[in-house]
Amino acid sequence: MTKPYYVTTPIYYVNGMPHIGAALTTIACDAIARYQRMLGSDAFLLTGTDENAAKVLAAAEQQGEDPAEFVCGLAAEFRSCWNALHVEYSDFIRTTEARHTLAVQECVRRLIATGDIYRGEYEGWYSISDETFFRDSEVDNGFANETGKPVVRVSEPGYYFRLSAFADRLLQHINSNPQFLQPESRRNEVTSYISEGLRDMYITRPNRGWGITVPGDESCVVYVWLDALVNYLAAAGWPDEMEARNLWPADLHMVGKEIFVRFHATLWPAMLMALNLPLPKQIFAHGWFTVHGAKGGKTGPSLPHPVRLAEFIRDRSGCTIAAAVDAERYLLCRTMSFAGDSEFSVSACLQRFNIDLANDLGNLVNRTVNMTCRYCGGLVPQPSDAPQPLAEFVATVAHDVAAAMESVRLNVSLDAAWQLVSRMNKYLDEHAPWALAPRAAAGDAVAAEQLGDVLYAGLEASRVASVLLYPFMPEVSRAIRQQIGGECGASPPTWAEAAWGGLKPGSRLGSAEPIFPRIRETNVSHTELEDLASRRSPVRQSGQAGTTVTNESAPAPVGQEPITIEEFGRIDLRVAEVLAAEPVTGATRLLRLTVHLGGDDTRTILAGIAEAYRPEELEGKRVVVVANLQPRVMRGIESKGMLLAADSDGKAILIEPDQSAPLGARVR
Ligand code: MSP
């Protein structure tokens, strides 16, 4: 049995909603898997969610939600997002699943047995936001130099992975397999990183009730990166069903650049070497989408939510949601330079929609089908025996598209496909079938023959384009084939169908429907952008500036839509005093507060402030409470209201009246 082509996306942290950065990686992998299926391979696309991270736990606690329920909700969000984006994944792995936990524990067990994992003490820096340990030399003033994210000092007993022992083998493998790490520029970063000297890696954290415990030592959980990487093996059936599944080694791990050097290109192959397992054939790192004005970083939360963006495109164009989703798939892959970063702009996407999709592709299909209906009775015309000038060109284009797909240059592949679309539009303009038609109708046999050739060429170019673009725009590809009367059953086209001459003369066309109606207004207002942003979700992201309310509510980015005074008046804010505060068992960020709002109003409120305040600091403190919030049960305790706090980089700072305002006084 031939081994399926095995391609993986990174597994996404479920501390926030999906955004188009994650969508790009996922769509790119889907396009590659679809292309492989067109070639006849039984391609297997793996995606999933990374759920055991400290930042995921922190996000759940900040929401006041049970972490297990929280991750379930977000994993479902990711799954439904990929479904909506026409991603045909073969498996969706969650790191809280038993098959993953078993694989991670087996990996640790085996590496302890070989001596590649050993006990030790760790003292250094940890960034929760990056889920990365940093050395003293990599940190400046409490922030990681590489990412600018805050770090905390950690000093704890745990376990190390003997990474240093693999430096030479890693370099040797990288140097003798040029395809292993791509693109080349990033491979050089890896070789410099390894050559500078690898140190053993600390690979556990203290057990705070979340994560996969070290087998035989309940006091530690496995560091989330060592845990997460094993997903690629777990989904391939490791340890027991690896042979039966016949997936490993992976053909391609596609990842973003920030998780390439340290993790995918160094730690992961070293782990596989230690386990005596074959290495993946290729690890490919793409750059980031950045947002104008945002300071560095991958700026995920400011990027649009992928489904909202598709709906926005649909609303602006009037196209179907299926066409809008495919347009987004196309726009993301075409805009992204796979070697470097690219700036993302919704307005630029809309402009490109008009140029590439409405004008070029849409117009080619629409005018060809329309003219064939008008001039040839809606039947595919019979081309003459004269050599077809575009046949050879199509073969070159198909070859270029395939070569770019093989080397994961998806934007280059789309550039090549567009050569055909542009050339054919030019060909139609040059041969003007609208001028040939009246002459043909008047009995001019030469004009009639030319008309048949030109329209056949237009239909055939549309058909070939629908084949070449299928990996990126599966539903649009189908719609094109439906209109030109091509074969478009349930199964995808094969790559062989990209050869010239597939349309049968005499077959009947479908009706001409514009697939991509032109967008009239390509400007996008600030409010619309804010509405599209993935941070504007029911899920609150940590670390946002601005005054927020602990435990509850969507984030309120500064400068958001105004509310009326009446709307504000519906919130009953009261001065209150904290009578007692105590930790909540199993929840590291929650405190249980007994709060007095004056008179006989004493209630329990759960607040996600345990990391910022010790219980004894809170007793007797005057605070501001949202008194009319719907009660909510968390960790089996009913919380009635919440405290106001400023959010300073994820740290809560309680709002206090600056004089001793009476208890129960209204705040407005
Ligand atoms: N959980 C880890 C991956 C573990 S894989 C064993 C992780 N997750 S993540 O959710 O933070 O990011 C996953 C991927 O999302 C990145 O590698 C990258 O592919 C993609 N992107 C996130 N933000 C992005 C942009 N702004 N632009 C492009 N892609 C980005 O890291």
XYZ file of C-alpha atoms and ligand atoms in Angstrom:
699
model
C 0.000 0.000 0.000
C 1.480 3.380 -0.933
C 1.979 5.722 1.970
C -0.450 8.656 2.044
C 1.030 12.135 1.755
C 0.951 13.368 5.371
C 0.742 17.129 5.869
C 0.214 18.939 9.175
C -0.704 22.407 10.393
C 0.546 23.594 13.780
C -1.998 22.902 16.479
C -3.510 26.188 17.575
C -3.592 27.537 21.095
C -7.157 27.778 22.279
C -6.762 30.951 24.305
C -8.625 33.012 21.720
C -10.635 32.823 18.547
C -9.157 31.825 15.170
C -7.815 34.623 12.986
C -6.607 34.849 9.423
C -2.974 34.150 10.423
C -3.971 30.681 11.592
C -6.352 30.430 8.631
C -3.509 31.049 6.199
C -1.490 28.072 7.502
C -4.544 25.861 7.526
C -5.743 26.858 4.059
C -2.224 26.516 2.654
C -2.036 22.957 4.006
C -5.502 22.213 2.682
C -4.484 23.465 -0.771
C -1.410 21.229 -0.684
C -3.431 18.211 0.437
C -6.006 18.823 -2.294
C -3.246 19.145 -4.874
C -1.763 15.829 -3.727
C -5.184 14.198 -3.978
C -5.476 15.491 -7.539
C -2.207 13.710 -8.263
C -3.728 10.482 -6.993
C -2.171 10.404 -3.505
C -4.337 9.555 -0.548
C -3.333 12.792 1.214
C -3.909 13.072 4.959
C -4.294 16.548 6.462
C -3.905 16.870 10.223
C -4.882 19.916 12.225
C -5.975 20.416 15.811
C -5.732 22.400 19.016
C -3.015 22.892 21.626
C -4.900 22.892 24.904
C -2.490 22.148 27.747
C -0.684 25.495 27.699
C -0.434 27.716 30.766
C -1.821 30.579 28.703
C -4.880 28.524 27.835
C -5.477 27.864 31.533
C -4.959 31.559 32.257
C -7.492 32.528 29.578
C -10.068 30.099 30.992
C -9.568 31.416 34.489
C -9.765 34.969 33.328
C -13.121 34.114 31.807
C -14.067 32.443 35.054
C -14.698 29.242 33.131
C -13.879 25.691 33.863
C -10.761 25.050 31.727
C -12.041 21.747 30.347
C -15.274 23.383 29.188
C -13.423 26.424 27.947
C -11.096 24.406 25.686
C -14.004 22.316 24.396
C -15.826 25.454 23.328
C -12.817 26.888 21.535
C -11.798 23.615 19.899
C -15.336 23.491 18.467
C -14.868 27.084 17.249
C -11.673 26.155 15.384
C -13.248 23.065 13.918
C -16.287 24.919 12.660
C -14.118 27.728 11.336
C -12.064 25.287 9.237
C -15.251 23.583 8.047
C -16.650 26.943 7.007
C -13.431 27.704 5.120
C -13.725 24.532 3.006
C -10.797 22.894 4.789
C -10.998 19.150 4.259
C -8.972 17.931 7.239
C -8.590 14.198 7.694
C -8.144 14.382 11.450
C -8.482 17.023 14.170
C -6.411 16.246 17.218
C -6.874 17.855 20.628
C -4.045 17.590 23.117
C -6.492 16.857 25.919
C -7.570 13.638 24.152
C -6.504 10.293 25.616
C -4.634 9.212 22.473
C -2.431 12.298 22.749
C -1.888 12.053 26.512
C -0.859 8.406 26.151
C 1.597 9.218 23.378
C 3.198 12.094 25.342
C 3.557 9.971 28.457
C 5.018 7.115 26.437
C 7.486 9.497 24.831
C 8.612 10.797 28.237
C 8.756 7.286 29.681
C 10.989 6.081 26.843
C 13.272 9.082 27.015
C 13.669 8.732 30.778
C 14.590 5.101 30.143
C 17.252 6.036 27.585
C 18.611 8.793 29.824
C 17.648 11.521 27.346
C 15.308 12.960 29.961
C 16.794 13.449 33.406
C 15.965 15.224 36.673
C 17.341 18.637 37.526
C 16.668 22.112 38.892
C 15.733 25.028 36.679
C 16.397 28.657 37.302
C 15.665 31.126 34.542
C 12.922 33.040 32.778
C 9.588 31.929 31.375
C 7.208 33.804 29.104
C 3.651 32.510 29.414
C 2.630 34.427 26.351
C 5.320 32.719 24.218
C 5.287 29.511 26.307
C 9.069 29.706 26.071
C 11.986 29.564 28.522
C 14.588 32.263 28.035
C 18.186 32.574 29.200
C 19.405 35.598 31.170
C 21.115 36.908 28.042
C 17.802 36.752 26.150
C 15.923 38.943 28.604
C 16.062 42.641 29.207
C 14.228 44.441 31.966
C 11.567 41.776 32.400
C 10.886 41.289 28.673
C 12.093 38.672 26.192
C 14.329 40.350 23.585
C 13.030 38.133 20.782
C 9.309 38.703 21.234
C 8.968 41.701 23.564
C 6.693 39.653 25.830
C 6.887 39.793 29.664
C 8.816 37.048 31.441
C 8.722 35.762 34.993
C 11.586 34.337 37.041
C 11.234 30.614 37.604
C 13.142 28.477 40.046
C 11.875 24.930 40.371
C 12.812 21.252 40.319
C 11.863 19.317 37.194
C 13.240 17.466 34.182
C 15.574 18.248 31.285
C 15.787 16.873 27.763
C 19.368 16.167 26.649
C 19.121 18.425 23.606
C 22.838 19.246 23.605
C 23.651 15.640 22.661
C 21.923 16.023 19.286
C 23.577 19.149 17.881
C 26.028 17.351 15.589
C 23.484 14.864 14.290
C 21.022 17.657 13.655
C 23.528 19.722 11.694
C 24.559 16.703 9.708
C 20.965 15.872 8.794
C 20.159 19.470 7.886
C 23.244 19.845 5.731
C 22.821 16.605 3.868
C 19.061 17.073 3.243
C 18.560 20.519 1.719
C 14.809 19.929 1.388
C 14.417 19.188 5.096
C 14.174 22.815 6.235
C 12.655 25.345 3.880
C 12.838 28.098 2.782
C 16.595 28.243 2.595
C 16.954 31.607 4.345
C 15.273 30.193 7.408
C 17.380 27.034 7.271
C 20.415 29.265 7.762
C 18.861 30.705 10.922
C 18.555 27.167 12.257
C 22.118 26.165 11.493
C 23.404 29.342 13.187
C 21.172 28.702 16.200
C 22.449 25.137 16.573
C 26.054 26.052 15.845
C 26.004 28.681 18.597
C 25.633 25.751 21.006
C 22.607 23.828 22.197
C 21.937 23.499 25.888
C 19.763 20.836 27.465
C 16.165 21.978 27.541
C 14.037 22.215 30.632
C 10.850 20.329 29.729
C 8.482 20.306 32.700
C 6.484 22.758 34.781
C 5.060 22.370 38.278
C 1.694 20.647 38.235
C -1.034 23.253 38.765
C -3.813 20.874 37.811
C -3.622 21.411 34.045
C -1.467 19.547 31.544
C -0.039 16.053 31.107
C 1.731 14.702 34.168
C 5.181 13.171 33.966
C 4.727 9.388 34.287
C 5.617 8.372 37.808
C 5.853 11.986 39.073
C 2.561 13.783 39.643
C 4.347 16.923 40.817
C 5.284 17.930 37.265
C 3.468 18.368 33.967
C 5.185 18.112 30.607
C 6.241 21.461 29.119
C 3.677 22.385 26.528
C 6.059 22.361 23.564
C 7.347 18.865 24.186
C 3.696 17.891 24.654
C 2.388 19.680 21.551
C 4.954 18.348 19.082
C 3.993 14.773 19.895
C 0.568 15.410 18.317
C 2.069 14.707 14.896
C 3.034 11.215 16.057
C -0.097 10.570 18.117
C -2.329 11.215 15.098
C -0.140 8.857 13.066
C -0.956 6.080 15.533
C 2.243 6.163 17.611
C 3.190 4.148 19.591
C 1.038 1.092 18.828
C -0.616 1.636 15.478
C 2.080 3.408 13.610
C 2.674 0.665 11.075
C -0.985 0.000 10.457
C -1.681 3.690 9.828
C 1.287 4.008 7.473
C 1.459 7.798 7.817
C 4.802 8.452 9.476
C 7.128 10.130 8.552
C 5.197 13.285 7.783
C 5.822 14.680 4.325
C 5.333 18.277 5.374
C 4.988 20.216 8.617
C 3.880 23.726 7.720
C 4.453 26.275 10.487
C 4.806 29.992 11.056
C 8.330 31.386 11.349
C 8.124 32.039 15.090
C 7.842 28.362 15.958
C 10.383 27.114 13.451
C 13.936 27.549 14.712
C 13.699 26.500 18.364
C 10.836 24.080 18.225
C 10.112 22.461 14.866
C 13.602 22.562 13.391
C 15.598 21.782 16.546
C 13.669 20.307 19.460
C 11.340 18.161 17.353
C 13.931 16.384 15.173
C 16.103 15.878 18.261
C 13.155 14.252 20.070
C 12.566 11.991 17.073
C 16.246 11.058 16.962
C 16.113 10.227 20.665
C 13.061 8.043 20.024
C 14.781 6.416 17.070
C 12.056 7.479 14.692
C 12.425 8.778 11.120
C 12.382 12.559 10.683
C 9.693 14.385 8.703
C 10.624 14.977 5.080
C 10.125 18.705 5.168
C 9.414 21.488 7.625
C 8.396 24.709 5.924
C 8.166 28.054 7.719
C 6.085 30.871 6.308
C 6.197 34.501 7.393
C 3.566 36.493 9.205
C 0.712 38.665 8.259
C 1.343 41.955 9.987
C -1.058 44.804 10.503
C -0.116 48.351 9.626
C 0.653 50.381 12.723
C 0.899 47.384 15.060
C 4.304 46.985 16.700
C 5.971 43.817 15.375
C 4.701 40.437 16.435
C 2.134 38.328 14.737
C -0.692 40.585 15.917
C -3.188 37.751 15.809
C -6.046 39.344 17.698
C -6.062 42.445 15.480
C -6.325 40.298 12.379
C -9.809 39.535 11.098
C -11.730 36.484 12.144
C -11.728 34.322 8.996
C -15.455 33.636 8.866
C -16.362 37.249 9.556
C -14.035 38.300 6.761
C -15.757 35.922 4.317
C -19.159 37.265 5.336
C -17.874 40.788 4.871
C -16.654 39.978 1.354
C -20.016 38.369 0.573
C -21.918 41.405 1.822
C -19.762 43.831 -0.131
C -19.833 41.833 -3.382
C -23.203 40.114 -3.324
C -21.511 36.808 -4.203
C -22.466 33.537 -2.523
C -20.828 32.668 0.801
C -19.085 29.735 -0.919
C -17.532 32.104 -3.468
C -16.602 34.575 -0.707
C -14.853 31.834 1.287
C -12.937 30.729 -1.797
C -12.093 34.353 -2.560
C -10.635 34.652 0.936
C -8.666 31.428 0.486
C -7.290 32.820 -2.746
C -6.566 36.280 -1.340
C -4.722 34.952 1.708
C -2.529 32.603 -0.308
C -1.894 35.131 -3.078
C -1.094 38.025 -0.740
C 1.251 36.084 1.482
C 4.850 35.981 0.442
C 5.788 32.572 1.763
C 9.367 33.656 2.278
C 8.792 36.863 4.236
C 6.134 38.818 6.109
C 3.312 40.617 4.346
C 1.204 43.439 5.496
C -2.462 42.545 5.624
C -5.156 45.034 4.721
C -8.846 44.281 4.262
C -9.213 47.161 1.840
C -6.312 45.860 -0.299
C -8.051 42.457 -0.302
C -11.245 44.023 -1.629
C -9.307 45.830 -4.345
C -7.573 42.623 -5.307
C -10.950 40.848 -5.317
C -12.085 43.311 -7.989
C -8.955 43.074 -10.103
C -8.139 39.364 -9.950
C -11.478 37.743 -9.298
C -14.202 40.042 -10.661
C -12.248 41.456 -13.634
C -9.850 38.668 -14.587
C -11.193 35.243 -13.666
C -14.878 36.120 -13.285
C -14.955 38.105 -16.474
C -13.187 35.405 -18.477
C -15.720 32.783 -17.472
C -18.737 35.039 -17.629
C -18.184 36.590 -21.013
C -17.127 33.290 -22.607
C -20.206 31.467 -21.333
C -22.472 34.385 -22.254
C -21.127 34.615 -25.784
C -21.288 30.849 -26.287
C -24.930 30.933 -25.199
C -25.698 33.826 -27.528
C -23.659 32.845 -30.582
C -23.537 29.034 -30.383
C -26.896 28.094 -28.850
C -25.294 27.247 -25.497
C -23.317 24.321 -26.926
C -19.536 23.902 -26.760
C -18.406 24.766 -30.317
C -16.370 22.375 -32.441
C -12.846 23.766 -32.822
C -11.219 23.569 -36.269
C -8.308 21.278 -37.057
C -5.958 24.264 -37.086
C -3.285 24.134 -34.330
C -4.652 25.660 -31.122
C -2.259 28.447 -30.164
C -3.015 28.239 -26.447
C -2.502 24.492 -26.053
C 1.245 24.719 -25.576
C 0.965 27.750 -23.318
C -1.440 25.852 -21.060
C 1.031 22.988 -20.737
C 3.765 25.406 -19.615
C 1.463 27.098 -17.118
C 0.290 23.771 -15.656
C 3.912 22.737 -15.269
C 4.805 26.011 -13.491
C 1.793 25.778 -11.193
C 2.722 22.199 -10.253
C 6.391 23.052 -9.674
C 5.414 25.882 -7.335
C 2.962 23.636 -5.469
C 5.672 20.997 -5.013
C 7.981 23.574 -3.472
C 5.207 25.089 -1.297
C 5.396 28.482 -3.073
C 1.650 28.908 -3.159
C 1.666 32.548 -4.182
C 4.004 31.687 -7.064
C 1.632 28.921 -8.088
C -1.245 31.410 -8.197
C 0.857 33.923 -10.132
C 1.475 31.194 -12.716
C -2.219 30.259 -12.972
C -3.040 33.926 -13.490
C -0.747 33.977 -16.515
C -3.307 31.763 -18.207
C -6.279 33.870 -17.108
C -4.639 37.107 -18.306
C -3.412 35.614 -21.547
C -6.870 34.278 -22.375
C -8.586 37.587 -21.608
C -6.090 39.282 -23.913
C -6.715 36.627 -26.563
C -10.460 37.280 -26.420
C -9.883 41.017 -26.770
C -7.537 40.501 -29.716
C -9.826 38.074 -31.538
C -13.063 39.922 -30.673
C -15.669 37.144 -30.981
C -18.385 39.824 -30.706
C -17.152 41.161 -34.086
C -16.829 37.681 -35.617
C -20.359 36.645 -34.616
C -22.331 38.950 -36.942
C -20.051 37.998 -39.850
C -20.487 34.304 -39.076
C -24.243 34.818 -38.868
C -24.138 36.477 -42.289
C -22.592 33.309 -43.759
C -18.860 34.096 -43.531
C -17.423 30.575 -43.133
C -13.945 31.799 -42.120
C -15.432 34.021 -39.418
C -17.609 31.113 -38.223
C -14.571 28.857 -37.925
C -12.610 31.542 -36.077
C -15.565 32.206 -33.775
C -15.734 28.501 -32.874
C -11.988 28.390 -32.207
C -11.952 31.516 -30.048
C -14.952 30.525 -27.930
C -13.699 26.971 -27.584
C -10.368 28.397 -26.432
C -12.140 30.673 -23.909
C -14.149 27.776 -22.493
C -11.165 25.491 -22.439
C -8.969 28.091 -20.709
C -11.729 28.554 -18.124
C -11.891 24.805 -17.602
C -8.121 24.457 -17.222
C -8.112 27.413 -14.810
C -10.818 25.664 -12.783
C -8.559 22.617 -12.528
C -5.409 24.556 -11.629
C -7.266 26.632 -9.048
C -9.159 23.759 -7.483
C -6.746 23.386 -4.524
C -7.337 27.033 -3.593
C -10.942 27.557 -4.670
C -12.712 24.191 -4.661
C -16.271 25.543 -4.770
C -15.546 28.197 -7.355
C -13.781 25.568 -9.433
C -16.946 23.507 -9.316
C -19.133 26.484 -10.207
C -16.947 27.241 -13.233
C -17.080 23.645 -14.403
C -20.853 23.677 -13.952
C -21.212 26.763 -16.126
C -18.979 25.550 -18.932
C -20.659 22.174 -19.030
C -17.605 20.318 -17.754
C -17.508 17.202 -15.640
C -18.154 18.313 -12.046
C -19.495 15.458 -10.019
C -18.668 14.974 -6.374
C -15.061 13.964 -6.993
C -12.393 16.624 -7.482
C -10.690 16.998 -10.851
C -7.425 15.146 -11.399
C -4.248 17.003 -12.285
C -4.219 15.235 -15.667
C -7.380 17.169 -16.539
C -5.293 20.339 -16.764
C -4.238 19.219 -20.257
C -5.720 21.125 -23.205
C -8.737 19.695 -25.031
C -10.882 18.207 -22.279
C -14.203 19.856 -23.200
C -16.460 17.839 -25.466
C -17.739 19.814 -28.471
C -21.525 19.755 -28.584
C -21.987 19.432 -24.821
C -24.458 21.845 -23.237
C -23.365 24.755 -21.060
C -24.963 25.640 -17.740
C -26.368 29.114 -17.193
C -24.042 32.105 -16.988
C -24.016 33.407 -13.418
C -21.417 35.994 -12.383
C -19.428 34.269 -9.640
C -17.689 37.379 -8.338
C -19.887 40.484 -8.663
C -17.690 43.572 -8.464
C -17.324 45.328 -5.119
C -18.310 48.988 -5.416
C -16.856 50.323 -2.204
C -13.410 49.074 -1.265
C -12.813 51.502 1.600
C -13.194 49.937 5.019
C -13.965 52.045 8.066
C -12.244 51.747 11.402
C -15.464 50.491 12.980
C -15.820 47.790 10.326
C -12.244 46.687 10.955
C -12.894 46.535 14.679
C -15.978 44.422 14.001
C -13.958 42.016 11.882
C -11.108 41.605 14.389
C -10.822 38.150 15.900
C -10.368 39.656 19.383
C -13.952 40.908 19.200
C -15.356 37.636 20.220
C -17.150 36.255 23.206
C -13.701 35.129 24.280
C -11.684 37.684 26.131
C -7.990 37.932 25.279
C -5.549 38.596 28.083
C -3.154 41.492 28.191
C -5.249 44.211 26.591
C -4.927 47.769 27.685
C -7.905 49.798 28.830
C -10.311 49.477 31.711
C -12.078 46.177 31.817
C -14.139 44.229 34.232
C -12.689 41.130 35.842
C -14.083 37.704 35.005
C -16.646 38.632 32.420
C -17.409 40.523 29.239
C -15.936 40.865 25.780
C -12.818 42.990 25.484
C -13.442 46.658 24.979
C -10.768 48.033 22.672
C -10.242 51.730 23.187
C -12.099 53.791 20.577
C -14.829 51.227 19.985
C -18.388 52.205 18.936
C -19.952 54.680 21.374
C -22.857 53.647 23.609
C -25.684 55.913 24.728
C -25.975 57.281 28.256
C -29.126 55.150 28.627
C -27.161 52.038 27.723
C -24.517 52.922 30.287
C -27.275 53.611 32.831
C -28.376 49.970 32.666
C -25.194 48.936 34.441
C -25.685 49.148 38.194
C -22.258 50.013 39.614
C -21.957 50.184 43.393
C -19.325 50.914 45.998
C -18.700 47.827 48.119
C -16.321 46.477 50.724
C -14.506 43.176 50.625
C -15.250 41.401 53.891
C -13.342 38.197 53.185
C -11.240 36.662 50.429
C -10.011 33.109 49.943
C -8.503 31.005 47.157
C -10.707 28.688 45.077
C -9.503 25.084 45.075
C -8.047 24.097 41.699
C -8.305 27.600 40.175
C -5.056 29.503 40.252
C -6.414 32.865 39.172
C -9.712 32.935 41.020
C -10.468 34.327 44.463
C -13.748 33.886 46.295
C -14.765 37.214 47.812
C -17.467 38.044 50.302
C -18.537 41.552 49.428
C -20.797 43.954 51.322
C -22.813 46.461 49.274
C -24.477 48.196 52.246
C -27.703 47.329 54.102
C -28.209 43.593 54.120
C -26.672 43.047 50.673
C -23.712 40.743 51.251
C -22.798 38.438 48.395
C -20.202 36.100 46.965
C -18.222 37.207 43.925
C -15.552 35.185 42.144
C -12.827 37.424 40.737
C -9.900 36.438 38.474
C -7.375 38.474 40.447
C -5.466 35.844 42.424
C -2.258 36.527 40.514
C -2.381 40.228 41.350
C -3.655 40.198 44.966
C -3.161 38.027 48.018
C -6.445 37.354 49.908
C -5.256 39.204 53.015
C -4.548 42.355 50.959
C -8.174 42.527 49.927
C -9.982 42.322 53.233
C -11.423 45.736 54.107
C -10.751 47.175 50.642
C -13.432 49.385 49.038
C -14.093 48.397 45.464
C -16.560 49.027 42.650
C -18.926 46.197 41.800
C -21.243 45.538 38.855
C -24.260 44.726 40.991
C -26.869 43.748 38.411
C -24.871 41.164 36.497
C -26.612 37.895 35.877
C -25.393 35.394 38.532
C -23.106 32.683 37.236
C -21.887 29.389 38.656
C -18.142 28.724 38.375
C -16.341 25.851 40.026
C -19.642 25.017 41.745
C -19.853 28.480 43.373
C -22.464 31.065 42.417
C -20.893 34.435 41.679
C -23.220 37.459 41.880
C -21.557 40.386 40.180
C -18.005 41.391 39.451
C -15.344 43.871 40.423
C -14.036 46.634 38.200
C -10.338 46.483 37.499
C -7.926 48.015 35.045
C -6.132 45.478 32.899
C -2.450 46.309 32.720
C -0.788 43.764 30.443
C -2.914 41.000 31.875
C -2.458 42.132 35.497
C -5.620 43.257 37.282
C -5.525 46.577 39.180
C -8.671 47.095 41.248
C -10.580 50.370 40.970
C -11.118 51.999 44.372
C -13.046 55.164 45.341
C -10.449 57.756 46.322
C -12.391 58.759 49.483
C -14.463 56.611 51.766
C -17.652 56.625 49.696
C -20.618 55.020 51.513
C -21.243 51.351 50.877
C -23.857 50.792 48.192
C -23.351 54.307 46.706
C -24.121 54.289 42.996
C -21.167 54.860 40.629
C -22.071 56.720 37.451
N 0.475 25.900 19.695
C 1.623 26.365 19.011
C 1.950 25.435 17.872
C 2.237 24.013 18.290
S 2.544 22.989 16.915
C 3.106 21.594 17.564
C 1.355 27.767 18.444
N 0.092 28.089 18.279
S -0.437 29.524 17.764
O -1.863 29.408 17.794
O 0.134 30.586 18.527
O 0.084 29.745 16.340
C 0.008 28.735 15.387
C 0.319 29.208 14.021
O -0.578 30.244 13.610
C 1.660 29.864 13.775
O 2.710 29.043 13.646
C 1.381 30.472 12.440
O 1.394 29.433 11.518
C -0.021 30.951 12.551
N -0.037 32.378 12.805
C -0.393 32.990 13.959
N -0.336 34.336 13.749
C 0.038 34.610 12.502
C 0.129 35.775 11.710
N -0.073 36.994 12.190
N 0.429 35.616 10.391
C 0.585 34.377 9.831
N 0.500 33.293 10.564
C 0.392 33.360 11.921
O 2.300 28.471 18.165
